[in-house]
mmCIF file of C-alpha atoms and ligand atoms in Angstrom:
data_model
loop_
_atom_site.group_PDB
_atom_site.id
_atom_site.type_symbol
_atom_site.label_atom_id
_atom_site.label_comp_id
_atom_site.label_asym_id
_atom_site.label_seq_id
_atom_site.Cartn_x
_atom_site.Cartn_y
_atom_site.Cartn_z
ATOM 1 C CA UNK N 146 -15.853 -11.831 -11.333
ATOM 2 C CA UNK N 147 -14.644 -9.528 -14.074
ATOM 3 C CA UNK N 148 -12.522 -12.062 -15.886
ATOM 4 C CA UNK N 149 -14.376 -13.997 -18.565
ATOM 5 C CA UNK N 150 -12.189 -17.017 -18.078
ATOM 6 C CA UNK N 151 -9.363 -17.829 -15.717
ATOM 7 C CA UNK N 152 -6.215 -19.369 -17.166
ATOM 8 C CA UNK N 153 -5.386 -20.779 -13.756
ATOM 9 C CA UNK N 154 -7.655 -21.448 -10.838
ATOM 10 C CA UNK N 155 -8.183 -19.177 -7.901
ATOM 11 C CA UNK N 156 -5.999 -20.159 -4.988
ATOM 12 C CA UNK N 157 -7.127 -21.066 -1.489
ATOM 13 C CA UNK N 158 -4.383 -19.543 0.624
ATOM 14 C CA UNK N 159 -1.330 -17.557 -0.306
ATOM 15 C CA UNK N 160 -0.285 -14.635 -2.479
ATOM 16 C CA UNK N 161 -1.322 -13.400 -5.900
ATOM 17 C CA UNK N 162 0.986 -10.851 -7.475
ATOM 18 C CA UNK N 163 -1.087 -9.217 -10.182
ATOM 19 C CA UNK N 164 -0.455 -6.409 -12.702
ATOM 20 C CA UNK N 165 3.199 -7.338 -13.229
ATOM 21 C CA UNK N 166 4.579 -5.680 -16.402
ATOM 22 C CA UNK N 167 4.502 -8.323 -19.158
ATOM 23 C CA UNK N 168 7.632 -10.429 -19.269
ATOM 24 C CA UNK N 169 8.721 -9.843 -15.687
ATOM 25 C CA UNK N 170 7.050 -12.782 -13.917
ATOM 26 C CA UNK N 171 10.279 -14.796 -13.856
ATOM 27 C CA UNK N 172 12.152 -11.823 -12.434
ATOM 28 C CA UNK N 173 9.524 -11.575 -9.674
ATOM 29 C CA UNK N 174 10.087 -15.226 -8.784
ATOM 30 C CA UNK N 175 13.820 -14.613 -8.856
ATOM 31 C CA UNK N 176 13.779 -11.723 -6.371
ATOM 32 C CA UNK N 177 11.569 -13.849 -4.111
ATOM 33 C CA UNK N 178 14.172 -16.611 -4.281
ATOM 34 C CA UNK N 179 11.645 -19.135 -5.588
ATOM 35 C CA UNK N 180 13.294 -21.751 -7.756
ATOM 36 C CA UNK N 181 10.509 -24.289 -7.870
ATOM 37 C CA UNK N 182 11.859 -26.842 -5.417
ATOM 38 C CA UNK N 183 10.481 -25.250 -2.241
ATOM 39 C CA UNK N 184 7.242 -27.174 -2.339
ATOM 40 C CA UNK N 185 4.915 -24.243 -3.045
ATOM 41 C CA UNK N 186 2.393 -24.652 -5.828
ATOM 42 C CA UNK N 187 3.201 -21.769 -8.163
ATOM 43 C CA UNK N 188 1.248 -20.543 -11.179
ATOM 44 C CA UNK N 189 2.746 -18.202 -13.752
ATOM 45 C CA UNK N 190 0.528 -16.354 -16.157
ATOM 46 C CA UNK N 191 2.342 -14.414 -18.832
ATOM 47 C CA UNK N 192 1.244 -11.903 -21.451
ATOM 48 C CA UNK N 193 -2.459 -11.795 -20.706
ATOM 49 C CA UNK N 194 -4.687 -8.828 -21.508
ATOM 50 C CA UNK N 195 -4.952 -6.124 -18.879
ATOM 51 C CA UNK N 196 -7.130 -3.059 -19.100
ATOM 52 C CA UNK N 197 -4.582 -0.981 -17.204
ATOM 53 C CA UNK N 198 -1.330 -2.252 -18.684
ATOM 54 C CA UNK N 199 -2.148 -3.673 -22.115
ATOM 55 C CA UNK N 200 -0.411 -6.921 -21.290
ATOM 56 C CA UNK N 201 0.516 -8.221 -17.872
ATOM 57 C CA UNK N 202 1.925 -11.183 -15.983
ATOM 58 C CA UNK N 203 0.510 -12.757 -12.818
ATOM 59 C CA UNK N 204 2.251 -14.931 -10.236
ATOM 60 C CA UNK N 205 0.240 -17.032 -7.781
ATOM 61 C CA UNK N 206 1.957 -18.765 -4.888
ATOM 62 C CA UNK N 207 -0.156 -21.120 -2.838
ATOM 63 C CA UNK N 208 0.886 -21.315 0.807
ATOM 64 C CA UNK N 209 3.289 -18.356 0.802
ATOM 65 C CA UNK N 210 2.809 -14.973 2.447
ATOM 66 C CA UNK N 211 5.377 -12.315 1.602
ATOM 67 C CA UNK N 212 7.233 -10.367 4.258
ATOM 68 C CA UNK N 213 7.972 -6.667 3.936
ATOM 69 C CA UNK N 214 11.399 -7.173 2.399
ATOM 70 C CA UNK N 215 10.081 -9.538 -0.253
ATOM 71 C CA UNK N 216 7.259 -7.157 -1.081
ATOM 72 C CA UNK N 217 9.645 -4.241 -1.440
ATOM 73 C CA UNK N 218 11.901 -6.200 -3.783
ATOM 74 C CA UNK N 219 8.960 -6.773 -6.098
ATOM 75 C CA UNK N 220 8.498 -3.011 -6.287
ATOM 76 C CA UNK N 221 11.944 -2.745 -7.828
ATOM 77 C CA UNK N 222 11.079 -4.732 -10.930
ATOM 78 C CA UNK N 223 7.277 -4.505 -10.993
ATOM 79 C CA UNK N 224 6.213 -1.128 -9.558
ATOM 80 C CA UNK N 225 2.710 -1.511 -11.030
ATOM 81 C CA UNK N 226 2.090 -4.824 -9.266
ATOM 82 C CA UNK N 227 -0.578 -5.436 -6.647
ATOM 83 C CA UNK N 228 0.109 -7.985 -3.963
ATOM 84 C CA UNK N 229 -3.086 -9.752 -2.907
ATOM 85 C CA UNK N 230 -3.167 -11.856 0.245
ATOM 86 C CA UNK N 231 -5.636 -14.716 -0.116
ATOM 87 C CA UNK N 232 -7.242 -16.573 2.766
ATOM 88 C CA UNK N 233 -9.997 -19.119 2.333
ATOM 89 C CA UNK N 234 -10.331 -18.100 -1.352
ATOM 90 C CA UNK N 235 -10.991 -14.436 -0.471
ATOM 91 C CA UNK N 236 -8.722 -11.434 -1.066
ATOM 92 C CA UNK N 237 -8.206 -10.281 2.523
ATOM 93 C CA UNK N 238 -5.567 -7.648 1.813
ATOM 94 C CA UNK N 239 -4.194 -5.672 -1.122
ATOM 95 C CA UNK N 240 -0.717 -4.467 -0.264
ATOM 96 C CA UNK N 241 0.436 -1.106 -1.528
ATOM 97 C CA UNK N 242 3.878 -1.479 -2.999
ATOM 98 C CA UNK N 243 6.570 0.748 -1.605
ATOM 99 C CA UNK N 244 10.213 0.787 -2.588
ATOM 100 C CA UNK N 245 12.643 -0.168 0.175
ATOM 101 C CA UNK N 246 14.931 2.621 1.476
ATOM 102 C CA UNK N 247 17.898 0.420 0.864
ATOM 103 C CA UNK N 248 18.545 -2.598 -1.345
ATOM 104 C CA UNK N 249 20.993 -4.984 0.255
ATOM 105 C CA UNK N 250 22.726 -7.927 -1.313
ATOM 106 C CA UNK N 251 20.594 -8.286 -4.417
ATOM 107 C CA UNK N 252 22.576 -6.174 -6.866
ATOM 108 C CA UNK N 253 26.242 -5.776 -7.798
ATOM 109 C CA UNK N 254 27.941 -2.381 -7.925
ATOM 110 C CA UNK N 255 29.060 -1.626 -11.524
ATOM 111 C CA UNK N 256 32.346 -0.211 -10.185
ATOM 112 C CA UNK N 257 34.842 -3.104 -10.117
ATOM 113 C CA UNK N 258 37.034 -1.354 -7.525
ATOM 114 C CA UNK N 259 34.086 -0.803 -5.161
ATOM 115 C CA UNK N 260 34.717 -2.222 -1.674
ATOM 116 C CA UNK N 261 31.491 -4.216 -1.970
ATOM 117 C CA UNK N 262 33.160 -6.240 -4.716
ATOM 118 C CA UNK N 263 36.548 -6.585 -3.096
ATOM 119 C CA UNK N 264 35.837 -7.305 0.554
ATOM 120 C CA UNK N 265 34.222 -10.727 0.969
ATOM 121 C CA UNK N 266 32.410 -9.547 4.084
ATOM 122 C CA UNK N 267 30.846 -6.475 2.483
ATOM 123 C CA UNK N 268 27.228 -6.736 1.351
ATOM 124 C CA UNK N 269 26.203 -4.485 -1.545
ATOM 125 C CA UNK N 270 23.942 -1.601 -0.508
ATOM 126 C CA UNK N 271 22.102 0.836 -2.728
ATOM 127 C CA UNK N 272 19.950 3.852 -1.891
ATOM 128 C CA UNK N 273 17.053 4.964 -4.061
ATOM 129 C CA UNK N 274 17.828 8.283 -5.744
ATOM 130 C CA UNK N 275 14.848 8.381 -8.079
ATOM 131 C CA UNK N 276 11.954 6.200 -9.196
ATOM 132 C CA UNK N 277 10.555 5.864 -12.752
ATOM 133 C CA UNK N 278 12.996 5.539 -14.230
ATOM 134 C CA UNK N 279 14.692 3.990 -11.266
ATOM 135 C CA UNK N 280 18.089 5.302 -10.223
ATOM 136 C CA UNK N 281 20.092 3.816 -7.364
ATOM 137 C CA UNK N 282 23.364 4.864 -5.783
ATOM 138 C CA UNK N 283 25.965 2.617 -4.184
ATOM 139 C CA UNK N 284 26.383 3.446 -0.498
ATOM 140 C CA UNK N 285 30.091 2.687 -0.602
ATOM 141 C CA UNK N 286 31.407 4.361 -3.758
ATOM 142 C CA UNK N 287 28.420 6.483 -4.880
ATOM 143 C CA UNK N 288 28.332 4.878 -8.311
ATOM 144 C CA UNK N 289 24.898 5.117 -9.902
ATOM 145 C CA UNK N 290 22.976 2.142 -11.169
ATOM 146 C CA UNK N 291 20.181 2.701 -13.676
ATOM 147 C CA UNK N 292 16.887 0.856 -14.077
ATOM 148 C CA UNK N 293 18.244 -0.753 -17.215
ATOM 149 C CA UNK N 294 21.227 -2.111 -15.306
ATOM 150 C CA UNK N 295 19.027 -3.305 -12.416
ATOM 151 C CA UNK N 296 16.834 -5.225 -14.848
ATOM 152 C CA UNK N 297 19.856 -6.533 -16.740
ATOM 153 C CA UNK N 298 21.389 -7.915 -13.541
ATOM 154 C CA UNK N 299 18.174 -9.487 -12.288
ATOM 155 C CA UNK N 300 17.222 -10.985 -15.647
ATOM 156 C CA UNK N 301 20.753 -12.186 -16.270
ATOM 157 C CA UNK N 302 20.619 -14.274 -13.088
ATOM 158 C CA UNK N 303 17.498 -16.083 -14.147
ATOM 159 C CA UNK N 304 18.910 -17.184 -17.486
HETATM 160 N N1 CTP Q 524 -7.302 -14.415 -7.018
HETATM 161 C C1 CTP Q 524 -6.913 -15.757 -6.944
HETATM 162 N N2 CTP Q 524 -7.470 -16.590 -6.013
HETATM 163 C C2 CTP Q 524 -8.417 -16.141 -5.178
HETATM 164 C C3 CTP Q 524 -8.833 -14.772 -5.240
HETATM 165 C C4 CTP Q 524 -8.251 -13.937 -6.187
HETATM 166 O O1 CTP Q 524 -6.043 -16.198 -7.706
HETATM 167 N N3 CTP Q 524 -8.953 -16.983 -4.317
HETATM 168 C C5 CTP Q 524 -6.646 -13.527 -7.985
HETATM 169 C C6 CTP Q 524 -7.579 -12.940 -9.035
HETATM 170 O O2 CTP Q 524 -7.666 -13.814 -10.146
HETATM 171 C C7 CTP Q 524 -6.858 -11.652 -9.392
HETATM 172 C C8 CTP Q 524 -6.197 -11.240 -8.081
HETATM 173 O O3 CTP Q 524 -6.148 -12.411 -7.278
HETATM 174 O O4 CTP Q 524 -5.821 -11.910 -10.340
HETATM 175 C C9 CTP Q 524 -6.915 -10.152 -7.360
HETATM 176 O O5 CTP Q 524 -8.255 -10.546 -7.134
HETATM 177 P P1 CTP Q 524 -9.444 -9.488 -7.064
HETATM 178 O O6 CTP Q 524 -9.098 -8.420 -6.098
HETATM 179 O O7 CTP Q 524 -10.701 -10.255 -6.860
HETATM 180 O O8 CTP Q 524 -9.412 -8.954 -8.573
HETATM 181 P P2 CTP Q 524 -9.603 -7.480 -9.120
HETATM 182 O O9 CTP Q 524 -10.742 -6.824 -8.445
HETATM 183 O O10 CTP Q 524 -9.601 -7.581 -10.598
HETATM 184 O O11 CTP Q 524 -8.243 -6.818 -8.601
HETATM 185 P P3 CTP Q 524 -7.576 -5.429 -9.073
HETATM 186 O O12 CTP Q 524 -8.536 -4.351 -8.749
HETATM 187 O O13 CTP Q 524 -6.318 -5.393 -8.241
HETATM 188 O O14 CTP Q 524 -7.306 -5.590 -10.548
HETATM 189 ZN ZN1 ZN Q 525 30.024 0.714 -5.204
#
Protein backbone atom coordinates (compact mmCIF):
# COMPACT_ATOMS: atom_id res chain seq x y z
CA UNK A 1 0.00 0.00 0.00
CA UNK A 2 1.58 3.22 -1.19
CA UNK A 3 -0.76 5.56 0.61
CA UNK A 4 0.38 6.49 4.11
CA UNK A 5 -3.16 6.91 5.29
CA UNK A 6 -6.53 6.43 3.65
CA UNK A 7 -9.12 9.17 4.06
CA UNK A 8 -11.84 6.64 3.35
CA UNK A 9 -11.76 2.90 3.66
CA UNK A 10 -11.12 0.48 0.86
CA UNK A 11 -14.34 -0.84 -0.59
CA UNK A 12 -15.42 -4.46 -0.85
CA UNK A 13 -17.22 -4.48 -4.18
CA UNK A 14 -17.80 -1.78 -6.72
CA UNK A 15 -15.95 0.97 -8.56
CA UNK A 16 -13.19 3.36 -7.61
CA UNK A 17 -12.66 6.27 -9.99
CA UNK A 18 -9.20 7.55 -9.19
CA UNK A 19 -7.00 10.34 -10.61
CA UNK A 20 -9.92 12.67 -11.30
CA UNK A 21 -8.68 16.26 -11.88
CA UNK A 22 -9.19 18.15 -8.60
CA UNK A 23 -12.62 19.70 -8.30
CA UNK A 24 -14.38 17.43 -10.78
CA UNK A 25 -15.65 14.67 -8.46
CA UNK A 26 -19.16 16.15 -8.36
CA UNK A 27 -19.21 16.40 -12.15
CA UNK A 28 -18.26 12.71 -12.33
CA UNK A 29 -21.20 11.82 -10.09
CA UNK A 30 -23.42 14.02 -12.22
CA UNK A 31 -22.58 12.32 -15.53
CA UNK A 32 -23.16 8.97 -13.82
CA UNK A 33 -26.60 10.19 -12.75
CA UNK A 34 -25.86 9.55 -9.08
CA UNK A 35 -27.78 11.91 -6.85
CA UNK A 36 -27.33 10.14 -3.55
CA UNK A 37 -30.74 8.54 -3.19
CA UNK A 38 -30.01 5.37 -5.17
CA UNK A 39 -28.87 3.41 -2.16
CA UNK A 40 -25.19 3.08 -3.12
CA UNK A 41 -22.63 3.92 -0.48
CA UNK A 42 -20.56 6.66 -2.12
CA UNK A 43 -17.32 8.22 -0.92
CA UNK A 44 -15.98 11.46 -2.34
CA UNK A 45 -12.40 12.45 -1.78
CA UNK A 46 -11.49 15.91 -2.98
CA UNK A 47 -8.21 17.78 -3.34
CA UNK A 48 -5.83 15.13 -2.08
CA UNK A 49 -2.17 14.93 -3.07
CA UNK A 50 -1.34 12.97 -6.19
CA UNK A 51 2.12 12.34 -7.52
CA UNK A 52 0.88 12.45 -11.10
CA UNK A 53 -1.61 15.31 -10.94
CA UNK A 54 -0.60 17.50 -8.00
CA UNK A 55 -4.10 17.36 -6.58
CA UNK A 56 -6.82 14.90 -7.43
CA UNK A 57 -10.31 13.74 -6.54
CA UNK A 58 -11.47 10.16 -6.01
CA UNK A 59 -14.98 8.71 -6.18
CA UNK A 60 -15.77 5.31 -4.67
CA UNK A 61 -19.11 3.66 -5.31
CA UNK A 62 -19.83 0.50 -3.38
CA UNK A 63 -22.05 -1.94 -5.24
CA UNK A 64 -21.94 -0.24 -8.64
CA UNK A 65 -20.18 -1.42 -11.78
CA UNK A 66 -20.05 1.03 -14.66
CA UNK A 67 -21.17 0.12 -18.16
CA UNK A 68 -19.33 1.27 -21.26
CA UNK A 69 -21.46 4.37 -21.76
CA UNK A 70 -20.97 5.52 -18.18
CA UNK A 71 -17.24 4.94 -18.43
CA UNK A 72 -17.01 6.93 -21.64
CA UNK A 73 -18.89 9.86 -20.12
CA UNK A 74 -16.30 10.07 -17.36
CA UNK A 75 -13.63 10.44 -20.03
CA UNK A 76 -15.31 13.65 -21.14
CA UNK A 77 -14.73 15.47 -17.87
CA UNK A 78 -11.90 13.45 -16.31
CA UNK A 79 -9.66 12.11 -19.10
CA UNK A 80 -6.88 11.34 -16.59
CA UNK A 81 -9.11 9.12 -14.46
CA UNK A 82 -8.60 5.41 -13.89
CA UNK A 83 -11.64 3.25 -13.33
CA UNK A 84 -10.87 0.39 -10.96
CA UNK A 85 -13.27 -2.52 -10.61
CA UNK A 86 -13.14 -3.95 -7.09
CA UNK A 87 -14.22 -7.45 -6.14
CA UNK A 88 -13.67 -8.94 -2.71
CA UNK A 89 -11.43 -5.96 -1.80
CA UNK A 90 -9.08 -6.59 -4.75
CA UNK A 91 -8.63 -4.45 -7.88
CA UNK A 92 -9.65 -6.98 -10.54
CA UNK A 93 -9.64 -4.60 -13.50
CA UNK A 94 -8.29 -1.17 -14.42
CA UNK A 95 -10.32 0.20 -17.30
CA UNK A 96 -8.62 2.31 -19.92
CA UNK A 97 -10.71 5.38 -20.55
CA UNK A 98 -11.77 6.00 -24.10
CA UNK A 99 -13.93 8.83 -25.36
CA UNK A 100 -17.25 7.78 -26.87
CA UNK A 101 -17.66 8.33 -30.65
CA UNK A 102 -20.84 10.20 -29.99
CA UNK A 103 -22.29 11.99 -26.98
CA UNK A 104 -26.05 11.72 -26.88
CA UNK A 105 -28.46 13.59 -24.69
CA UNK A 106 -26.01 14.92 -22.13
CA UNK A 107 -25.19 18.31 -23.64
CA UNK A 108 -27.17 21.15 -25.20
CA UNK A 109 -26.26 22.63 -28.58
CA UNK A 110 -25.23 26.31 -28.15
CA UNK A 111 -27.18 27.21 -31.31
CA UNK A 112 -30.71 28.16 -30.19
CA UNK A 113 -32.16 27.46 -33.65
CA UNK A 114 -30.65 23.96 -33.76
CA UNK A 115 -33.27 21.25 -34.41
CA UNK A 116 -32.10 19.46 -31.27
CA UNK A 117 -33.46 22.39 -29.26
CA UNK A 118 -36.66 22.88 -31.21
CA UNK A 119 -37.97 19.39 -31.87
CA UNK A 120 -39.07 17.71 -28.63
CA UNK A 121 -38.26 14.30 -30.06
CA UNK A 122 -34.70 15.15 -31.09
CA UNK A 123 -31.89 14.04 -28.78
CA UNK A 124 -28.72 16.15 -28.86
CA UNK A 125 -25.78 14.41 -30.54
CA UNK A 126 -22.18 15.53 -30.69
CA UNK A 127 -19.16 14.04 -32.45
CA UNK A 128 -15.64 14.36 -31.09
CA UNK A 129 -13.54 16.60 -33.34
CA UNK A 130 -10.51 16.89 -31.08
CA UNK A 131 -9.38 15.93 -27.59
CA UNK A 132 -7.26 18.04 -25.19
CA UNK A 133 -8.61 20.56 -25.40
CA UNK A 134 -11.85 18.86 -26.20
CA UNK A 135 -13.84 20.05 -29.21
CA UNK A 136 -17.22 18.62 -30.16
CA UNK A 137 -19.47 19.26 -33.13
CA UNK A 138 -23.26 19.10 -33.21
CA UNK A 139 -24.44 16.40 -35.61
CA UNK A 140 -27.46 18.44 -36.64
CA UNK A 141 -26.18 21.98 -37.21
CA UNK A 142 -22.38 21.52 -37.06
CA UNK A 143 -21.99 24.09 -34.30
CA UNK A 144 -18.84 23.53 -32.27
CA UNK A 145 -18.82 23.13 -28.53
CA UNK A 146 -15.58 23.72 -26.64
CA UNK A 147 -14.23 21.99 -23.54
CA UNK A 148 -14.97 25.12 -21.55
CA UNK A 149 -18.61 25.03 -22.64
CA UNK A 150 -18.88 21.28 -21.94
CA UNK A 151 -17.58 21.82 -18.41
CA UNK A 152 -19.78 24.88 -17.94
CA UNK A 153 -22.90 22.92 -18.90
CA UNK A 154 -22.07 19.91 -16.75
CA UNK A 155 -21.04 21.96 -13.72
CA UNK A 156 -24.01 24.27 -14.10
CA UNK A 157 -26.38 21.31 -13.76
CA UNK A 158 -24.89 20.22 -10.48
CA UNK A 159 -25.28 23.61 -8.83
N1 LIG B 1 -9.19 0.85 -3.65
C1 LIG B 1 -10.30 0.83 -2.80
N2 LIG B 1 -10.76 -0.35 -2.29
C2 LIG B 1 -10.14 -1.50 -2.58
C3 LIG B 1 -9.00 -1.51 -3.43
C4 LIG B 1 -8.54 -0.30 -3.95
O1 LIG B 1 -10.89 1.88 -2.52
N3 LIG B 1 -10.60 -2.62 -2.04
C5 LIG B 1 -8.74 2.12 -4.23
C6 LIG B 1 -7.34 2.54 -3.83
O2 LIG B 1 -7.39 3.30 -2.63
C7 LIG B 1 -6.93 3.40 -5.01
C8 LIG B 1 -7.64 2.74 -6.19
O3 LIG B 1 -8.68 1.95 -5.63
O4 LIG B 1 -7.45 4.72 -4.88
C9 LIG B 1 -6.75 1.89 -7.03
O5 LIG B 1 -6.13 0.91 -6.21
P1 LIG B 1 -4.68 0.33 -6.54
O6 LIG B 1 -4.64 -0.14 -7.94
O7 LIG B 1 -4.34 -0.63 -5.45
O8 LIG B 1 -3.82 1.66 -6.33
P2 LIG B 1 -2.58 2.19 -7.17
O9 LIG B 1 -1.64 1.09 -7.46
O10 LIG B 1 -2.09 3.40 -6.46
O11 LIG B 1 -3.33 2.60 -8.52
P3 LIG B 1 -2.78 3.54 -9.72
O12 LIG B 1 -1.58 2.88 -10.27
O13 LIG B 1 -3.95 3.55 -10.66
O14 LIG B 1 -2.51 4.88 -9.08
ZN1 LIG C 1 -26.87 21.94 -33.11
